[in-house]
Short mmCIF file of C-alpha atoms in Angstrom, two decimals:
data_model
loop_
_atom_site.label_atom_id
_atom_site.label_comp_id
_atom_site.label_asym_id
_atom_site.label_seq_id
_atom_site.Cartn_x
_atom_site.Cartn_y
_atom_site.Cartn_z
CA UNK A 1 -0.05 -0.20 -0.06
CA UNK A 2 0.96 3.46 -1.07
CA UNK A 3 0.33 6.41 1.55
CA UNK A 4 -0.12 10.05 0.69
CA UNK A 5 -0.72 13.27 1.85
CA UNK A 6 -3.12 15.85 1.39
CA UNK A 7 -3.24 19.05 2.56
CA UNK A 8 -4.79 23.18 1.54
CA UNK A 9 -2.71 25.27 -0.14
CA UNK A 10 -2.90 28.55 3.12
CA UNK A 11 0.16 30.46 2.80
CA UNK A 12 2.89 30.32 2.95
CA UNK A 13 3.12 28.02 0.95
CA UNK A 14 6.54 27.57 1.85
CA UNK A 15 5.20 25.91 5.43
CA UNK A 16 3.48 23.45 2.19
CA UNK A 17 6.70 22.60 0.06
CA UNK A 18 8.07 21.81 3.46
CA UNK A 19 5.99 19.11 5.43
CA UNK A 20 5.50 17.53 1.53
CA UNK A 21 9.55 16.86 1.77
CA UNK A 22 8.02 15.65 5.86
CA UNK A 23 6.23 13.76 3.88
CA UNK A 24 9.11 12.16 1.64
CA UNK A 25 11.20 11.68 4.42
CA UNK A 26 8.58 9.58 6.15
CA UNK A 27 8.19 7.59 2.55
CA UNK A 28 5.16 8.72 1.43
CA UNK A 29 4.48 8.35 -2.19
CA UNK A 30 2.12 10.76 -3.14
CA UNK A 31 0.92 14.58 -2.50
CA UNK A 32 -2.01 16.04 -2.72
CA UNK A 33 -3.77 19.14 -2.38
CA UNK A 34 -7.58 21.17 -2.23
CA UNK A 35 -7.95 23.16 -5.13
CA UNK A 36 -10.16 26.40 -5.43
CA UNK A 37 -9.12 28.89 -5.80
CA UNK A 38 -11.32 31.69 -3.91
CA UNK A 39 -10.66 30.00 -0.38
CA UNK A 40 -6.51 29.08 -0.86
CA UNK A 41 -3.88 30.04 -2.86
CA UNK A 42 -3.26 28.42 -6.74
CA UNK A 43 -1.77 25.15 -5.97
CA UNK A 44 -0.37 24.65 -9.16
CA UNK A 45 1.93 27.21 -8.47
CA UNK A 46 3.12 25.90 -4.91
CA UNK A 47 3.34 22.34 -7.74
CA UNK A 48 6.20 23.44 -9.38
CA UNK A 49 7.85 24.66 -6.27
CA UNK A 50 7.29 21.18 -4.33
CA UNK A 51 8.61 19.20 -7.36
CA UNK A 52 11.82 20.78 -7.07
CA UNK A 53 12.19 20.20 -3.79
CA UNK A 54 11.57 16.49 -3.91
CA UNK A 55 13.15 13.24 -5.23
CA UNK A 56 10.39 10.77 -5.57
CA UNK A 57 6.66 12.18 -4.71
CA UNK A 58 4.02 12.09 -7.47
CA UNK A 59 1.91 15.72 -6.76
CA UNK A 60 -1.65 16.44 -7.91
CA UNK A 61 -4.66 18.33 -6.58
CA UNK A 62 -6.90 16.41 -4.47
CA UNK A 63 -9.07 17.68 -6.31
CA UNK A 64 -9.80 19.52 -9.31
CA UNK A 65 -13.64 19.78 -11.59
CA UNK A 66 -13.85 20.18 -15.52
CA UNK A 67 -15.41 23.60 -14.04
CA UNK A 68 -12.54 26.17 -12.75
CA UNK A 69 -9.58 26.24 -15.63
CA UNK A 70 -9.89 25.16 -19.38
CA UNK A 71 -9.41 21.82 -20.23
CA UNK A 72 -6.12 22.31 -22.52
CA UNK A 73 -4.95 24.69 -20.41
CA UNK A 74 -4.98 22.10 -16.81
CA UNK A 75 -3.79 19.74 -19.53
CA UNK A 76 -0.91 22.30 -20.41
CA UNK A 77 -0.34 22.65 -16.78
CA UNK A 78 0.64 19.24 -15.92
CA UNK A 79 1.83 18.63 -19.21
CA UNK A 80 4.61 21.18 -17.70
CA UNK A 81 5.05 20.49 -14.65
CA UNK A 82 6.52 16.55 -15.83
CA UNK A 83 7.94 18.24 -19.17
CA UNK A 84 10.54 20.05 -16.12
CA UNK A 85 10.43 17.20 -13.23
CA UNK A 86 9.58 13.90 -15.26
CA UNK A 87 6.56 12.17 -15.03
CA UNK A 88 5.40 13.15 -11.71
CA UNK A 89 2.03 14.09 -11.52
CA UNK A 90 -1.40 13.20 -10.73
CA UNK A 91 -4.97 15.16 -12.38
CA UNK A 92 -7.34 13.55 -9.08
CA UNK A 93 -10.38 15.16 -10.76
CA UNK A 94 -14.27 15.71 -10.00
CA UNK A 95 -17.79 17.59 -10.33
CA UNK A 96 -16.54 20.30 -7.94
CA UNK A 97 -17.75 21.03 -4.26
CA UNK A 98 -16.42 24.17 -2.93
CA UNK A 99 -14.53 25.67 -5.90
CA UNK A 100 -17.70 25.82 -7.69
CA UNK A 101 -19.99 26.90 -5.10
CA UNK A 102 -17.86 29.30 -3.72
CA UNK A 103 -17.59 30.93 -6.41
CA UNK A 104 -21.34 30.73 -7.33
CA UNK A 105 -21.82 27.85 -9.46
CA UNK A 106 -23.22 24.74 -9.80
CA UNK A 107 -21.05 21.83 -9.64
CA UNK A 108 -20.57 20.23 -12.99
CA UNK A 109 -22.24 17.04 -14.53
CA UNK A 110 -21.13 14.14 -14.83
CA UNK A 111 -21.16 14.25 -18.59
CA UNK A 112 -19.08 16.84 -17.74
CA UNK A 113 -16.69 15.41 -16.39
CA UNK A 114 -16.42 12.36 -18.24
CA UNK A 115 -15.29 14.86 -21.65
CA UNK A 116 -13.26 16.34 -19.13
CA UNK A 117 -11.39 13.09 -18.13
CA UNK A 118 -10.68 11.52 -21.68
CA UNK A 119 -9.56 15.56 -22.83
CA UNK A 120 -7.95 16.60 -20.48
CA UNK A 121 -6.10 12.88 -20.47
CA UNK A 122 -5.47 13.06 -24.38
CA UNK A 123 -4.24 16.02 -24.20
CA UNK A 124 -1.19 16.35 -21.57
CA UNK A 125 0.31 12.99 -23.35
CA UNK A 126 0.98 14.21 -26.19
CA UNK A 127 -3.58 13.15 -28.38
CA UNK A 128 -5.67 15.27 -29.99
CA UNK A 129 -8.34 16.19 -28.53
CA UNK A 130 -11.60 18.38 -29.39
CA UNK A 131 -12.30 21.22 -26.66
CA UNK A 132 -16.14 22.78 -27.58
CA UNK A 133 -16.13 21.30 -31.27
CA UNK A 134 -12.43 22.21 -32.31
CA UNK A 135 -9.82 19.85 -32.69
CA UNK A 136 -6.32 20.41 -31.19
CA UNK A 137 -3.06 19.10 -29.45
CA UNK A 138 -0.48 20.88 -27.83
CA UNK A 139 2.59 20.10 -30.32
CA UNK A 140 5.32 20.19 -27.72
CA UNK A 141 4.17 17.35 -25.49
CA UNK A 142 6.64 14.53 -25.72
CA UNK A 143 6.57 10.78 -23.58
CA UNK A 144 4.03 12.77 -21.63
CA UNK A 145 1.91 10.98 -18.32
CA UNK A 146 -0.79 11.60 -16.79
CA UNK A 147 -3.32 9.91 -14.80
CA UNK A 148 -6.62 10.69 -14.34
CA UNK A 149 -8.27 9.11 -10.83
CA UNK A 150 -11.34 10.23 -9.86
CA UNK A 151 -13.24 11.09 -6.95
CA UNK A 152 -17.55 9.80 -6.21
CA UNK A 153 -19.44 8.50 -4.46
CA UNK A 154 -23.29 8.20 -5.68
CA UNK A 155 -24.48 5.02 -7.93
CA UNK A 156 -23.97 7.50 -11.51
CA UNK A 157 -20.54 8.80 -10.36
CA UNK A 158 -18.92 5.04 -9.44
CA UNK A 159 -20.32 4.33 -12.35
CA UNK A 160 -18.29 6.58 -14.47
CA UNK A 161 -14.67 6.36 -12.80
CA UNK A 162 -14.98 2.38 -13.64
CA UNK A 163 -15.85 2.94 -17.24
CA UNK A 164 -13.18 6.19 -17.46
CA UNK A 165 -10.70 6.91 -14.64
CA UNK A 166 -7.42 5.04 -14.15
CA UNK A 167 -8.16 5.62 -10.32
CA UNK A 168 -10.95 6.49 -7.95
CA UNK A 169 -10.78 7.76 -5.10
CA UNK A 170 -13.22 7.73 -2.23
CA UNK A 171 -13.52 10.39 0.42
CA UNK A 172 -13.87 8.37 3.31
CA UNK A 173 -12.68 5.01 5.50
CA UNK A 174 -15.61 3.49 6.07
CA UNK A 175 -15.08 0.06 5.81
CA UNK A 176 -18.58 -1.12 4.78
CA UNK A 177 -18.52 1.60 2.74
CA UNK A 178 -15.17 0.95 1.28
CA UNK A 179 -16.27 -2.37 -0.09
CA UNK A 180 -19.38 -1.34 -2.06
CA UNK A 181 -17.91 1.21 -3.36
CA UNK A 182 -15.32 -0.41 -5.02
CA UNK A 183 -17.39 -2.89 -6.12
CA UNK A 184 -19.36 -1.28 -8.08
CA UNK A 185 -16.48 0.54 -9.50
CA UNK A 186 -14.04 -2.58 -10.61
CA UNK A 187 -17.98 -3.68 -12.10
CA UNK A 188 -18.48 -0.81 -14.01
CA UNK A 189 -14.62 -0.85 -15.22
CA UNK A 190 -16.09 -5.06 -16.36
CA UNK A 191 -18.21 -4.14 -17.75
CA UNK A 192 -17.05 -1.54 -20.03
CA UNK A 193 -14.45 -4.25 -20.91
CA UNK A 194 -11.58 -2.64 -18.75
CA UNK A 195 -9.37 -4.76 -16.58
CA UNK A 196 -11.09 -3.56 -13.49
CA UNK A 197 -7.37 -4.65 -11.38
CA UNK A 198 -6.02 -1.52 -13.68
CA UNK A 199 -8.33 0.97 -11.70
CA UNK A 200 -5.46 2.63 -8.79
CA UNK A 201 -8.17 1.90 -6.14
CA UNK A 202 -7.07 5.07 -3.40
CA UNK A 203 -8.41 6.24 -0.07
CA UNK A 204 -8.24 9.30 1.85
CA UNK A 205 -9.14 10.23 5.14
CA UNK A 206 -8.37 12.11 7.94
CA UNK A 207 -6.13 10.62 10.41
CA UNK A 208 -4.70 11.85 14.20
CA UNK A 209 -2.23 9.68 15.78
CA UNK A 210 -2.01 9.48 19.73
CA UNK A 211 -4.40 7.94 23.23
CA UNK A 212 -6.97 10.82 23.83
CA UNK A 213 -10.13 9.87 20.77
CA UNK A 214 -12.04 13.15 22.13
CA UNK A 215 -9.63 15.53 21.34
CA UNK A 216 -8.35 13.48 18.58
CA UNK A 217 -12.28 13.19 17.16
CA UNK A 218 -12.69 17.20 18.08
CA UNK A 219 -10.47 17.60 14.90
CA UNK A 220 -11.27 15.35 12.13
CA UNK A 221 -15.25 16.32 12.46
CA UNK A 222 -15.25 18.58 9.57
CA UNK A 223 -14.61 15.64 7.43
CA UNK A 224 -17.66 14.28 8.38
CA UNK A 225 -19.20 17.57 6.90
CA UNK A 226 -17.14 18.06 4.03
CA UNK A 227 -18.55 14.62 3.29
CA UNK A 228 -21.91 15.29 4.43
CA UNK A 229 -21.95 17.94 1.21
CA UNK A 230 -22.34 15.19 -1.62
CA UNK A 231 -23.90 13.00 -0.17
CA UNK A 232 -26.58 15.90 0.82
CA UNK A 233 -26.79 15.84 -3.18
CA UNK A 234 -27.25 11.43 -3.12
CA UNK A 235 -30.02 12.72 -0.76
CA UNK A 236 -31.36 15.16 -3.04
CA UNK A 237 -31.19 13.33 -6.05
CA UNK A 238 -32.12 9.32 -5.34
CA UNK A 239 -33.74 9.92 -2.15
CA UNK A 240 -34.31 9.03 2.19
CA UNK A 241 -34.10 5.17 2.29
CA UNK A 242 -32.63 4.86 -1.33
CA UNK A 243 -31.72 1.87 -2.97
CA UNK A 244 -29.44 3.44 -4.49
CA UNK A 245 -27.34 4.71 -2.33
CA UNK A 246 -26.26 2.64 1.49
CA UNK A 247 -28.16 3.51 4.50
CA UNK A 248 -24.89 4.05 6.00
CA UNK A 249 -24.12 6.65 4.80
CA UNK A 250 -26.86 8.79 4.78
CA UNK A 251 -28.18 8.41 7.62
CA UNK A 252 -26.18 10.83 9.22
CA UNK A 253 -27.42 13.80 7.52
CA UNK A 254 -29.94 14.21 8.99
CA UNK A 255 -29.13 16.94 11.39
CA UNK A 256 -27.16 19.12 8.78
CA UNK A 257 -28.51 22.40 8.55
CA UNK A 258 -25.87 23.86 5.93
CA UNK A 259 -22.96 25.10 5.49
CA UNK A 260 -20.33 27.79 5.49
CA UNK A 261 -17.35 27.01 3.03
CA UNK A 262 -15.58 29.08 4.92
CA UNK A 263 -14.56 26.88 7.48
CA UNK A 264 -14.20 24.23 4.68
CA UNK A 265 -12.04 21.23 5.15
CA UNK A 266 -11.25 23.12 8.66
CA UNK A 267 -10.99 21.71 12.76
CA UNK A 268 -13.34 23.00 14.47
CA UNK A 269 -15.34 23.92 11.89
CA UNK A 270 -18.74 24.95 13.35
CA UNK A 271 -21.08 23.27 10.16
CA UNK A 272 -19.71 19.83 11.45
CA UNK A 273 -21.59 20.31 14.30
CA UNK A 274 -24.08 17.31 13.38
CA UNK A 275 -21.98 14.93 12.56
CA UNK A 276 -21.77 12.24 15.68
CA UNK A 277 -19.01 11.05 16.58
CA UNK A 278 -19.75 7.62 15.10
CA UNK A 279 -19.28 8.33 11.48
CA UNK A 280 -15.97 10.52 12.59
CA UNK A 281 -14.71 7.04 13.62
CA UNK A 282 -16.05 5.38 10.76
CA UNK A 283 -14.58 8.05 8.46
CA UNK A 284 -11.35 8.27 9.75
CA UNK A 285 -7.94 6.47 11.19
CA UNK A 286 -7.85 7.35 15.42
CA UNK A 287 -6.54 6.24 18.38
CA UNK A 288 -3.07 4.73 18.97
CA UNK A 289 -0.84 3.68 16.14
CA UNK A 290 -1.75 -0.37 16.55
CA UNK A 291 -5.17 0.99 16.13
CA UNK A 292 -4.11 2.34 12.68
CA UNK A 293 -1.82 -0.56 11.30
CA UNK A 294 -5.30 -2.38 11.92
CA UNK A 295 -7.97 -0.27 9.67
CA UNK A 296 -5.02 0.08 6.74
CA UNK A 297 -4.97 -3.89 7.19
CA UNK A 298 -8.78 -4.01 6.32
CA UNK A 299 -8.36 -1.56 3.91
CA UNK A 300 -6.28 -3.46 1.93
CA UNK A 301 -7.97 -6.35 2.55
CA UNK A 302 -10.42 -4.53 0.75
CA UNK A 303 -8.06 -3.79 -2.34
CA UNK A 304 -7.05 -0.22 -1.58
CA UNK A 305 -3.67 1.31 -3.00
CA UNK A 306 -3.09 4.40 -1.26
CA UNK A 307 -3.99 5.63 1.35
CA UNK A 308 -3.98 9.85 1.60
CA UNK A 309 -4.23 11.41 4.54
CA UNK A 310 -5.71 14.00 5.55
CA UNK A 311 -3.60 16.22 7.62
CA UNK A 312 -5.74 19.27 8.67
CA UNK A 313 -5.71 18.93 12.42
CA UNK A 314 -3.21 20.61 15.48
CA UNK A 315 -0.92 17.45 14.98
CA UNK A 316 0.67 17.54 10.96
CA UNK A 317 4.30 16.95 11.57
CA UNK A 318 3.19 14.50 14.37
CA UNK A 319 0.99 12.51 12.05
CA UNK A 320 3.11 12.75 9.80
CA UNK A 321 6.33 11.24 11.89
CA UNK A 322 3.83 8.67 13.65
CA UNK A 323 2.83 7.34 10.21
CA UNK A 324 6.82 6.92 8.92
CA UNK A 325 8.22 5.38 12.56
CA UNK A 326 5.64 3.00 13.27
CA UNK A 327 2.93 3.05 10.99
CA UNK A 328 4.47 2.81 7.73
CA UNK A 329 6.32 -0.41 8.78
CA UNK A 330 3.89 -2.44 11.02
CA UNK A 331 1.61 -1.97 8.32
CA UNK A 332 4.80 -3.79 5.41
CA UNK A 333 5.94 -5.90 8.84
#
């Protein structure tokens, strides 16, 4: 199993770069950031510094979307980084939550997302693609490589990930839901004539190493609120107790009362007060080292190829170091 670190691009950017360097020293192979232009600094500028200051770390957004930038710009940006530093980028992509809504736009449709996945990959790897009805190719790209991993929760999005994406990003670490969603992605891949084993499975969730569970839960409760935005969309689309979406995913948002993006992804987010301890425990990795290793083994047994650590809490360095010293060696041992 590979490991990734997920950060927001809060200023100063130098601290983001420093934490990514720390992650690489501790055995992490991937570095991810949020991508929301109003809430945080521009990630692609910072990626250049991360790549320049690391040797093997693969970098990308978790996640970008088809609406913030035009597709040829997204493809060219990834290709430029790859040309400068080797093929060390990954395009995590989804419909868009904070990036679109904070700017007053709706998340992209799945049809638009599916088209963007193909176009961005083709352009970034030097092939011709059709953008807004015009066939274009970026002529300077040689030997480009851009895996595109799609974030998804709902049945139609999971099917699209299986049909088109090189990887699947699941932003929660609940074992039951992971099994259900990985199965859905792989079944869709098989139905599309693809090799389901070729799709990289990435689970991303907060991890907090320590014995004070109450404090760890409070530091990571924001995550249930963030996931709740996507769950609310699913309930709006499919209704409550739909056979299309497990109750284990939708029940907890009944007490949700709106969401303030000014606190998005941050410890102490008041919009996440509705999230119960049970959901925090199920969605995140909390507790002593042994608890992390036990859950990671269970995720690995479900076919998870990478665990990406959301580190938006008050123990970022300690968690990165604990994973490097004890969790990663313990899992591999």
